[in-house]
Coordinates of C-alpha atoms in Angstrom, one line a residue:
M1 CA -19.6 -30.1 -19.5
M2 CA -17.4 -33.1 -18.9
D3 CA -17.8 -35.2 -15.8
K4 CA -14.8 -33.6 -14.1
V5 CA -13.6 -30.1 -14.9
R6 CA -9.9 -30.0 -15.2
V7 CA -8.1 -26.8 -16.4
R8 CA -4.5 -25.8 -16.6
Y9 CA -2.3 -22.7 -16.6
A10 CA 0.9 -23.6 -18.4
P11 CA 3.5 -20.8 -18.2
S12 CA 7.0 -20.8 -19.8
P13 CA 9.7 -19.9 -17.2
T14 CA 11.1 -17.2 -19.5
G15 CA 10.4 -14.3 -17.2
Y16 CA 8.2 -12.9 -14.5
L17 CA 4.4 -13.2 -14.1
H18 CA 2.8 -10.7 -16.4
I19 CA -0.6 -9.2 -15.8
G20 CA -2.0 -11.0 -18.9
N21 CA -0.7 -14.4 -17.9
A22 CA -2.0 -13.7 -14.3
R23 CA -5.4 -13.1 -15.8
S24 CA -5.3 -16.4 -17.7
A25 CA -4.3 -18.3 -14.5
L26 CA -7.0 -16.5 -12.4
F27 CA -9.8 -17.2 -14.8
N28 CA -8.8 -20.9 -15.0
Y29 CA -8.7 -21.0 -11.2
L30 CA -12.1 -19.4 -10.8
F31 CA -13.6 -21.7 -13.5
A32 CA -12.2 -24.8 -11.7
R33 CA -13.3 -23.8 -8.3
H34 CA -16.8 -22.7 -9.5
Y35 CA -17.4 -26.2 -10.9
G36 CA -15.6 -28.1 -8.1
G37 CA -12.8 -29.1 -10.5
D38 CA -9.0 -29.2 -10.6
F39 CA -6.6 -26.4 -11.3
V40 CA -3.3 -27.7 -12.7
I41 CA -0.1 -25.7 -13.3
R42 CA 2.2 -27.2 -15.9
I43 CA 5.6 -25.7 -16.8
E44 CA 6.3 -25.4 -20.5
D45 CA 10.1 -25.2 -20.3
T46 CA 11.3 -26.7 -23.6
D47 CA 12.6 -23.4 -24.9
K48 CA 15.9 -23.6 -23.0
A49 CA 17.5 -20.6 -24.8
R50 CA 14.8 -18.3 -23.3
N51 CA 14.3 -19.9 -19.9
V52 CA 15.3 -17.8 -16.9
E53 CA 16.9 -19.6 -14.0
T54 CA 14.4 -18.3 -11.4
G55 CA 11.4 -18.1 -13.9
E56 CA 9.6 -21.2 -12.6
E57 CA 10.0 -20.2 -8.9
S58 CA 8.9 -16.7 -9.7
Q59 CA 5.8 -17.7 -11.5
L60 CA 4.7 -20.0 -8.7
H61 CA 5.6 -17.5 -5.9
Y62 CA 3.6 -14.7 -7.4
L63 CA 0.6 -16.9 -8.3
K64 CA 0.5 -17.9 -4.6
W65 CA 0.9 -14.3 -3.5
L66 CA -2.2 -13.4 -5.6
G67 CA -4.1 -16.1 -3.7
L68 CA -4.3 -18.9 -6.3
E69 CA -4.0 -22.4 -4.9
W70 CA -3.5 -25.2 -7.3
D71 CA -4.3 -28.9 -7.1
E72 CA -1.4 -30.2 -9.1
S73 CA 2.0 -29.0 -10.2
V74 CA 5.7 -29.6 -9.9
D75 CA 5.3 -29.2 -6.1
Q76 CA 2.1 -31.3 -5.8
D77 CA 1.8 -34.5 -7.8
G78 CA -1.7 -35.5 -8.6
G79 CA -0.8 -38.6 -10.6
Y80 CA -0.6 -36.9 -14.0
G81 CA 3.1 -35.8 -13.9
P82 CA 5.8 -35.0 -14.7
Y83 CA 4.6 -31.4 -14.8
R84 CA 7.6 -30.0 -16.6
Q85 CA 7.6 -30.6 -20.4
S86 CA 11.3 -31.1 -20.4
E87 CA 10.7 -34.2 -18.3
R88 CA 8.0 -35.7 -20.6
G89 CA 10.2 -36.8 -23.5
H90 CA 9.4 -40.5 -22.8
I91 CA 5.7 -39.7 -23.5
Y92 CA 6.3 -37.6 -26.6
D93 CA 8.8 -39.8 -28.4
P94 CA 6.7 -43.0 -29.0
L95 CA 3.7 -40.8 -30.1
V96 CA 5.9 -39.1 -32.7
Q97 CA 7.1 -42.5 -33.9
Q98 CA 3.5 -43.6 -34.2
L99 CA 2.7 -40.7 -36.5
L100 CA 5.7 -41.5 -38.6
D101 CA 4.8 -45.2 -38.8
E102 CA 1.2 -44.3 -39.8
N103 CA 2.5 -41.8 -42.5
K104 CA 0.7 -39.0 -40.7
A105 CA 4.0 -37.2 -40.2
Y106 CA 7.3 -37.2 -42.1
R107 CA 10.9 -36.0 -41.8
C108 CA 11.8 -32.7 -43.5
Y109 CA 15.4 -31.9 -44.2
M110 CA 15.1 -28.4 -45.5
T111 CA 17.5 -25.9 -44.0
S112 CA 16.4 -22.6 -42.4
E113 CA 17.9 -20.8 -45.3
E114 CA 15.9 -22.7 -47.8
L115 CA 12.7 -22.2 -45.8
E116 CA 13.4 -18.4 -45.6
T117 CA 13.9 -18.2 -49.3
E118 CA 10.6 -20.0 -49.9
R119 CA 8.9 -17.6 -47.4
E120 CA 10.3 -14.5 -49.1
A121 CA 9.2 -15.7 -52.5
Q122 CA 5.7 -16.4 -51.3
I123 CA 5.4 -12.9 -49.7
A124 CA 6.7 -11.3 -52.9
R125 CA 3.9 -13.1 -54.8
G126 CA 1.3 -11.8 -52.3
E127 CA 0.7 -15.3 -50.9
M128 CA 0.3 -16.4 -47.3
P129 CA 3.7 -17.9 -46.2
R130 CA 3.5 -21.6 -45.6
Y131 CA 5.6 -24.7 -46.1
G132 CA 5.2 -26.0 -49.6
G133 CA 5.7 -29.7 -48.9
Q134 CA 9.0 -30.2 -50.8
H135 CA 10.0 -33.1 -48.5
A136 CA 6.6 -34.6 -48.0
N137 CA 7.1 -37.6 -50.2
L138 CA 10.9 -38.3 -50.3
S139 CA 12.1 -41.6 -51.6
E140 CA 14.4 -43.7 -49.5
E141 CA 17.3 -42.8 -51.8
E142 CA 16.5 -39.0 -51.6
E143 CA 16.3 -39.2 -47.8
E144 CA 19.7 -41.0 -47.6
A145 CA 21.3 -38.4 -49.8
L146 CA 20.1 -35.6 -47.6
I147 CA 21.3 -37.4 -44.5
A148 CA 24.7 -37.9 -46.2
E149 CA 24.9 -34.1 -46.6
G150 CA 24.8 -33.9 -42.8
R151 CA 21.3 -32.5 -42.6
Q152 CA 19.3 -32.8 -39.4
P153 CA 15.5 -33.4 -40.0
S154 CA 12.6 -31.8 -38.3
I155 CA 9.3 -33.7 -38.3
R156 CA 6.2 -32.3 -39.9
L157 CA 2.6 -33.3 -39.5
R158 CA 0.7 -34.0 -42.7
V159 CA -2.1 -31.4 -42.9
P160 CA -5.3 -32.7 -44.5
R161 CA -6.3 -30.9 -47.6
D162 CA -9.7 -29.1 -48.2
K163 CA -10.8 -29.6 -44.7
T164 CA -12.5 -27.0 -42.4
Y165 CA -11.7 -27.1 -38.7
T166 CA -14.4 -25.7 -36.5
F167 CA -15.0 -25.4 -32.8
D168 CA -17.5 -23.8 -30.5
D169 CA -15.4 -21.3 -28.6
I170 CA -16.6 -20.6 -25.0
V171 CA -16.1 -16.8 -25.6
K172 CA -16.4 -16.3 -29.4
G173 CA -18.9 -18.9 -30.5
D174 CA -18.4 -20.7 -33.7
V175 CA -14.9 -20.4 -35.2
S176 CA -13.5 -22.1 -38.3
F177 CA -10.2 -22.4 -40.2
E178 CA -9.5 -23.8 -43.6
S179 CA -6.7 -26.4 -43.7
N180 CA -5.5 -25.3 -47.1
G181 CA -4.1 -22.1 -45.5
I182 CA -1.9 -24.1 -43.1
G183 CA 1.1 -25.8 -44.5
D184 CA 2.5 -29.1 -43.0
W185 CA 3.9 -27.8 -39.7
V186 CA 6.7 -28.9 -37.5
I187 CA 5.9 -31.1 -34.5
V188 CA 9.5 -31.9 -33.6
K189 CA 12.3 -29.4 -34.1
K190 CA 15.7 -30.3 -35.5
D191 CA 17.1 -30.6 -32.0
G192 CA 14.6 -33.3 -31.2
V193 CA 12.4 -31.1 -29.0
P194 CA 8.6 -31.2 -29.6
T195 CA 7.0 -27.9 -30.6
Y196 CA 4.4 -26.2 -28.5
N197 CA 1.4 -27.2 -30.6
F198 CA 2.3 -30.8 -30.5
A199 CA 3.4 -31.1 -26.8
V200 CA 0.5 -29.1 -25.5
V201 CA -2.0 -31.5 -27.0
V202 CA -0.2 -34.5 -25.7
D203 CA 0.0 -33.0 -22.2
D204 CA -3.6 -31.8 -22.2
H205 CA -4.8 -35.3 -23.3
Y206 CA -2.8 -37.3 -20.8
M207 CA -3.6 -34.9 -18.0
G208 CA -7.3 -35.1 -18.7
I209 CA -7.8 -31.4 -19.3
S210 CA -11.5 -30.8 -20.1
H211 CA -11.4 -27.1 -20.9
V212 CA -8.6 -24.8 -22.3
L213 CA -9.1 -21.2 -21.3
R214 CA -6.4 -18.9 -22.7
G215 CA -5.6 -15.6 -24.4
D216 CA -6.9 -14.6 -27.8
D217 CA -3.4 -14.7 -29.3
H218 CA -3.6 -18.6 -29.1
I219 CA -6.7 -18.9 -31.3
S220 CA -4.7 -19.5 -34.5
N221 CA -3.0 -22.4 -32.8
T222 CA -6.3 -24.2 -32.2
P223 CA -6.7 -25.8 -35.7
K224 CA -3.2 -27.2 -35.5
Q225 CA -4.0 -28.7 -32.1
Q226 CA -7.2 -30.1 -33.5
M227 CA -5.2 -31.9 -36.2
V228 CA -3.1 -33.6 -33.5
Y229 CA -6.3 -34.7 -31.6
E230 CA -7.6 -36.0 -34.9
A231 CA -4.4 -37.8 -35.8
F232 CA -4.6 -39.8 -32.6
G233 CA -8.4 -40.1 -32.4
W234 CA -8.5 -38.3 -29.1
E235 CA -11.4 -36.2 -27.8
E236 CA -10.8 -32.5 -27.9
P237 CA -11.3 -30.3 -24.8
K238 CA -13.6 -27.3 -24.9
F239 CA -11.7 -24.2 -26.1
G240 CA -12.2 -20.6 -24.9
H241 CA -10.1 -17.6 -26.0
M242 CA -10.2 -14.5 -23.8
T243 CA -10.0 -11.2 -25.5
L244 CA -6.9 -9.1 -25.4
I245 CA -6.1 -6.5 -22.7
V246 CA -5.7 -3.0 -24.2
N247 CA -4.2 0.2 -22.8
E248 CA -5.7 3.7 -22.8
D249 CA -4.9 4.0 -26.5
K250 CA -6.9 0.8 -27.2
K251 CA -3.7 -0.9 -28.2
K252 CA -2.8 -4.4 -27.1
L253 CA -1.1 -4.4 -23.7
S254 CA 2.6 -5.0 -24.4
K255 CA 5.5 -5.7 -22.1
R256 CA 7.2 -2.7 -23.7
D257 CA 4.3 -0.4 -22.7
G258 CA 5.9 1.9 -20.1
S259 CA 2.6 3.6 -19.2
I260 CA 1.3 0.6 -17.4
I261 CA 2.9 -1.5 -14.7
Q262 CA 3.2 -4.9 -16.3
F263 CA 4.4 -7.5 -13.7
I264 CA 2.8 -8.8 -10.5
E265 CA 6.1 -8.5 -8.7
Q266 CA 6.1 -4.8 -9.3
Y267 CA 2.7 -4.4 -7.8
K268 CA 3.8 -6.3 -4.7
D269 CA 6.9 -4.2 -4.4
L270 CA 4.9 -1.0 -4.7
G271 CA 2.7 -2.1 -1.8
Y272 CA -0.5 -3.2 -3.5
L273 CA -2.7 -5.7 -1.7
P274 CA -2.9 -9.2 -3.3
E275 CA -6.7 -9.4 -2.7
A276 CA -7.2 -6.0 -4.4
L277 CA -5.1 -7.0 -7.4
F278 CA -7.1 -10.3 -7.6
N279 CA -10.3 -8.3 -7.6
F280 CA -9.1 -6.0 -10.3
I281 CA -7.7 -8.7 -12.6
A282 CA -10.9 -10.8 -12.2
L283 CA -12.8 -7.9 -13.8
L284 CA -10.5 -7.6 -16.8
G285 CA -12.7 -9.2 -19.4
W286 CA -15.4 -10.7 -17.1
T287 CA -18.4 -8.9 -15.7
P288 CA -20.7 -10.0 -12.9
E289 CA -24.4 -9.1 -12.8
G290 CA -25.2 -5.7 -11.2
E291 CA -23.1 -2.7 -10.5
E292 CA -21.0 -4.0 -7.6
E293 CA -17.2 -4.2 -8.2
I294 CA -15.7 -5.3 -4.9
F295 CA -15.9 -9.0 -4.2
S296 CA -14.0 -11.5 -2.0
K297 CA -12.3 -14.5 -3.6
K298 CA -15.1 -16.7 -2.3
E299 CA -17.7 -14.5 -3.9
F300 CA -15.9 -14.5 -7.2
I301 CA -15.8 -18.3 -7.2
E302 CA -19.5 -18.4 -6.5
L303 CA -20.4 -15.8 -9.2
F304 CA -18.0 -16.9 -11.9
D305 CA -19.9 -17.7 -15.1
E306 CA -17.9 -18.3 -18.3
K307 CA -20.8 -17.1 -20.3
R308 CA -20.1 -13.6 -19.0
L309 CA -16.5 -13.5 -20.4
S310 CA -16.4 -10.4 -22.6
K311 CA -16.2 -10.6 -26.4
S312 CA -14.7 -7.1 -26.5
P313 CA -11.1 -6.2 -25.5
A314 CA -10.6 -5.7 -21.8
F315 CA -9.6 -2.1 -20.9
F316 CA -6.8 -1.8 -18.4
D317 CA -8.2 1.1 -16.3
K318 CA -5.4 2.4 -14.1
Q319 CA -7.8 4.7 -12.1
K320 CA -10.1 1.7 -11.4
L321 CA -7.1 -0.3 -10.1
T322 CA -6.1 2.7 -7.9
W323 CA -9.7 3.0 -6.6
I324 CA -10.1 -0.8 -5.9
N325 CA -6.8 -1.0 -4.0
N326 CA -7.7 2.1 -2.0
Q327 CA -11.0 0.4 -0.9
Y328 CA -9.0 -2.6 0.4
M329 CA -6.4 -0.4 2.0
K330 CA -9.1 1.5 4.0
E331 CA -10.5 -1.8 5.3
K332 CA -7.1 -3.4 6.2
D333 CA -5.9 -3.4 9.8
T334 CA -3.5 -0.5 10.4
E335 CA -0.6 -2.7 11.6
T336 CA -0.6 -4.6 8.3
V337 CA -0.6 -1.4 6.3
F338 CA 2.2 0.0 8.5
E339 CA 4.3 -3.2 7.9
M340 CA 3.8 -2.7 4.2
A341 CA 4.6 1.0 4.2
L342 CA 7.6 1.0 6.6
P343 CA 10.1 -0.4 4.0
H344 CA 9.2 2.5 1.7
L345 CA 9.9 5.1 4.4
V346 CA 13.1 3.4 5.2
K347 CA 14.2 3.1 1.6
E348 CA 13.7 6.9 1.2
G349 CA 15.7 7.6 4.3
L350 CA 12.7 9.0 6.1
V351 CA 12.8 6.5 8.9
A352 CA 16.0 4.9 10.1
E353 CA 16.6 1.3 9.3
N354 CA 17.3 0.6 13.0
A355 CA 14.6 3.0 14.3
S356 CA 13.9 3.1 18.0
E357 CA 10.5 2.0 19.3
E358 CA 9.6 5.7 19.7
E359 CA 10.4 6.4 16.1
L360 CA 8.5 3.4 15.0
D361 CA 5.5 4.5 17.0
W362 CA 5.6 7.9 15.3
A363 CA 5.8 6.2 11.9
R364 CA 2.9 4.0 12.8
K365 CA 0.8 7.0 13.6
L366 CA 1.9 8.6 10.3
V367 CA 0.7 5.6 8.3
A368 CA -2.5 5.5 10.2
L369 CA -3.1 9.2 9.4
Y370 CA -2.9 8.5 5.7
Q371 CA -4.4 5.1 5.5
E372 CA -7.7 6.4 4.2
Q373 CA -6.0 8.2 1.3
M374 CA -3.4 5.6 0.4
S375 CA -3.9 3.9 -3.0
F376 CA -0.9 1.6 -2.3
A377 CA 1.6 1.4 0.5
G378 CA 4.5 3.0 -1.4
E379 CA 2.4 6.2 -1.8
I380 CA 3.1 7.0 1.9
T381 CA 6.4 8.7 1.0
T382 CA 4.7 11.3 -1.3
L383 CA 1.5 11.7 0.8
S384 CA 3.5 12.6 3.9
E385 CA 6.4 14.5 2.3
Q386 CA 5.5 17.7 4.3
F387 CA 6.5 15.9 7.5
F388 CA 10.1 15.6 6.3
K389 CA 10.7 19.0 4.8
E390 CA 12.2 22.0 6.5
D391 CA 10.5 24.6 4.2
I392 CA 7.1 24.3 2.5
E393 CA 6.7 25.0 -1.2
F394 CA 3.2 26.5 -1.8
D395 CA 1.5 25.7 -5.1
E396 CA -0.9 28.1 -6.8
D397 CA -3.9 27.0 -4.9
A398 CA -2.1 27.1 -1.5
N399 CA -0.7 30.6 -2.3
A400 CA -4.2 31.8 -3.1
V401 CA -5.3 30.7 0.4
I402 CA -2.4 32.3 2.4
S403 CA -2.6 35.6 0.4
D404 CA -5.8 36.6 2.0
E405 CA -5.5 39.8 4.1
H406 CA -6.7 38.2 7.3
I407 CA -3.9 35.6 7.4
P408 CA -1.3 37.6 9.5
E409 CA -4.0 38.2 12.2
L410 CA -5.1 34.5 12.2
M411 CA -1.5 33.2 12.3
T412 CA -0.5 35.6 15.1
A413 CA -3.5 34.4 17.2
L414 CA -2.8 30.8 16.4
H415 CA 1.0 31.1 17.2
T416 CA 0.2 32.6 20.6
R417 CA -2.4 30.0 21.5
F418 CA -0.3 27.0 20.3
G419 CA 2.6 28.4 22.3
E420 CA 0.7 28.1 25.5
L421 CA 0.1 24.4 25.0
E422 CA 2.3 22.0 27.0
D423 CA 0.4 18.9 25.8
F424 CA 0.5 19.1 22.0
S425 CA -2.1 16.4 21.5
P426 CA -5.0 16.3 18.9
E427 CA -7.5 17.1 21.7
T428 CA -5.7 20.2 23.0
I429 CA -4.9 21.4 19.4
K430 CA -8.6 21.1 18.5
A431 CA -9.5 23.1 21.6
A432 CA -6.9 25.8 20.8
I433 CA -8.2 26.2 17.3
K434 CA -11.7 26.7 18.7
D435 CA -10.3 29.4 21.0
V436 CA -8.8 31.1 18.0
Q437 CA -12.1 30.9 16.2
K438 CA -13.8 32.7 19.1
S439 CA -11.1 35.4 19.5
T440 CA -10.8 36.2 15.8
G441 CA -14.3 35.5 14.5
Y442 CA -12.9 33.5 11.6
K443 CA -14.6 30.1 11.0
G444 CA -15.2 27.4 8.4
K445 CA -12.9 27.7 5.3
K446 CA -11.6 31.1 6.5
L447 CA -10.2 29.3 9.6
F448 CA -9.3 25.7 8.8
M449 CA -8.0 26.0 5.2
P450 CA -5.4 28.7 6.0
I451 CA -4.2 26.6 9.1
R452 CA -3.9 23.5 6.9
V453 CA -2.0 25.3 4.2
A454 CA 0.3 27.0 6.7
V455 CA 1.4 23.8 8.4
T456 CA 1.3 21.3 5.5
G457 CA 1.4 23.3 2.3
Q458 CA -1.7 21.4 1.1
T459 CA -5.3 22.4 0.7
R460 CA -6.6 19.0 1.6
G461 CA -5.5 16.1 3.7
P462 CA -6.3 13.9 6.8
E463 CA -7.7 15.1 10.1
L464 CA -6.1 18.5 10.9
P465 CA -5.6 18.2 14.6
D466 CA -4.0 14.7 14.2
T467 CA -1.7 16.1 11.4
I468 CA -0.6 19.1 13.5
S469 CA 0.1 16.9 16.5
L470 CA 2.2 14.5 14.5
L471 CA 4.1 17.2 12.8
G472 CA 5.2 18.4 16.3
K473 CA 5.0 21.7 18.1
E474 CA 8.4 23.0 17.0
K475 CA 7.9 22.5 13.3
V476 CA 4.3 23.8 13.4
M477 CA 5.2 26.9 15.4
D478 CA 8.0 27.7 13.0
R479 CA 5.8 27.3 9.9
I480 CA 3.0 29.5 11.4
A481 CA 5.5 32.2 12.4
K482 CA 6.6 32.7 8.8
L483 CA 3.0 33.8 7.9
K484 CA 2.4 36.2 10.9

């Protein structure tokens, strides 16, 4: 362990915060906080063609929403800036020139068409595609002739031959790559912009990054980055590659996978709690000791141990996410849950946008009624749909309940007793049901299940007297009358 732990999350502003990227950021955050180190956010924005105008702002906004605070970034200079790659050209350029001067890199004038032809021929021969080094040793005259043709050069790093690059991965243990399988690769594109594998090493070195925790898809980049460290004589950070996140079919989680919600913004919009999502993501590829699965952020920081990062793919368990968020929803104060749920009721036209205080108070009671059941705030519209329907549609289970021969007698008694109530509160409703129990002799499931189905169309739900009271006397009386 280096004297000072410094880790980074380095997103490209090419889109919204994806669940996989959020996990990378979160594990780096927990690692830094556990060891009292620094968590740095650096923006890798050199791919201008793919950058989204609001991409950077969105990344930072939703990281903050998840509960991740950083020590340094574009909005918080820690003395290692600039924190956007597009603003670091003055750092890259002299280093590139140094490699050229030391003959560790060279200019390559091959066109994209020539490179593609080479690639296709290699594949046809059953070879691993790689650059063959055609321009590795151009004479001055040859280079001048290519420039005269109007060709723009890229700059390639000379890859050492017959060398094995190894590193002790935090997650995977010993990993090695043979240099002969890697052709001389581009460190600066034809447009003068440094490539990822070059720029990321320069940035990590000059920002004092001690550990690089990232996704498994970056592992093949590591030997190329080791070559850059070697070329400059710099000390490497400690690398760790987290396993992939897979879906229910054990396939890599893809942004095109419609079966799983992919972006943090979507979870926020659906009404998930950030602390619940933090909890769920922290368990994607990392396991604490014991069986407990609900932890606060503070507890995660204390417990985090990089040695417990999984070597197996992390399964995205949608049911587990639903369960975790429900645990947090149940513990949340009702007013916060109401404020999260109200926009969903308004959006569906179930509550007026300019609702009166009386209407808002009713909606607040509705949300409180279903808080125990809600997996996310947006679910309120489906859980409470019977409150907004004129006619109930009974499913097979509900029909089985109301088909019992004692139902007309029970509903007649209930209709009469409810009709006598001037105060339609949960307390008076509960007392009225008890009176019906005494007068009819029906009790338990014979009593309560038919009443629930008659007034809600459902066989299970929240407290029955509270539900009946909130539905209102007129609606309840009308529904009971239909089954007399």
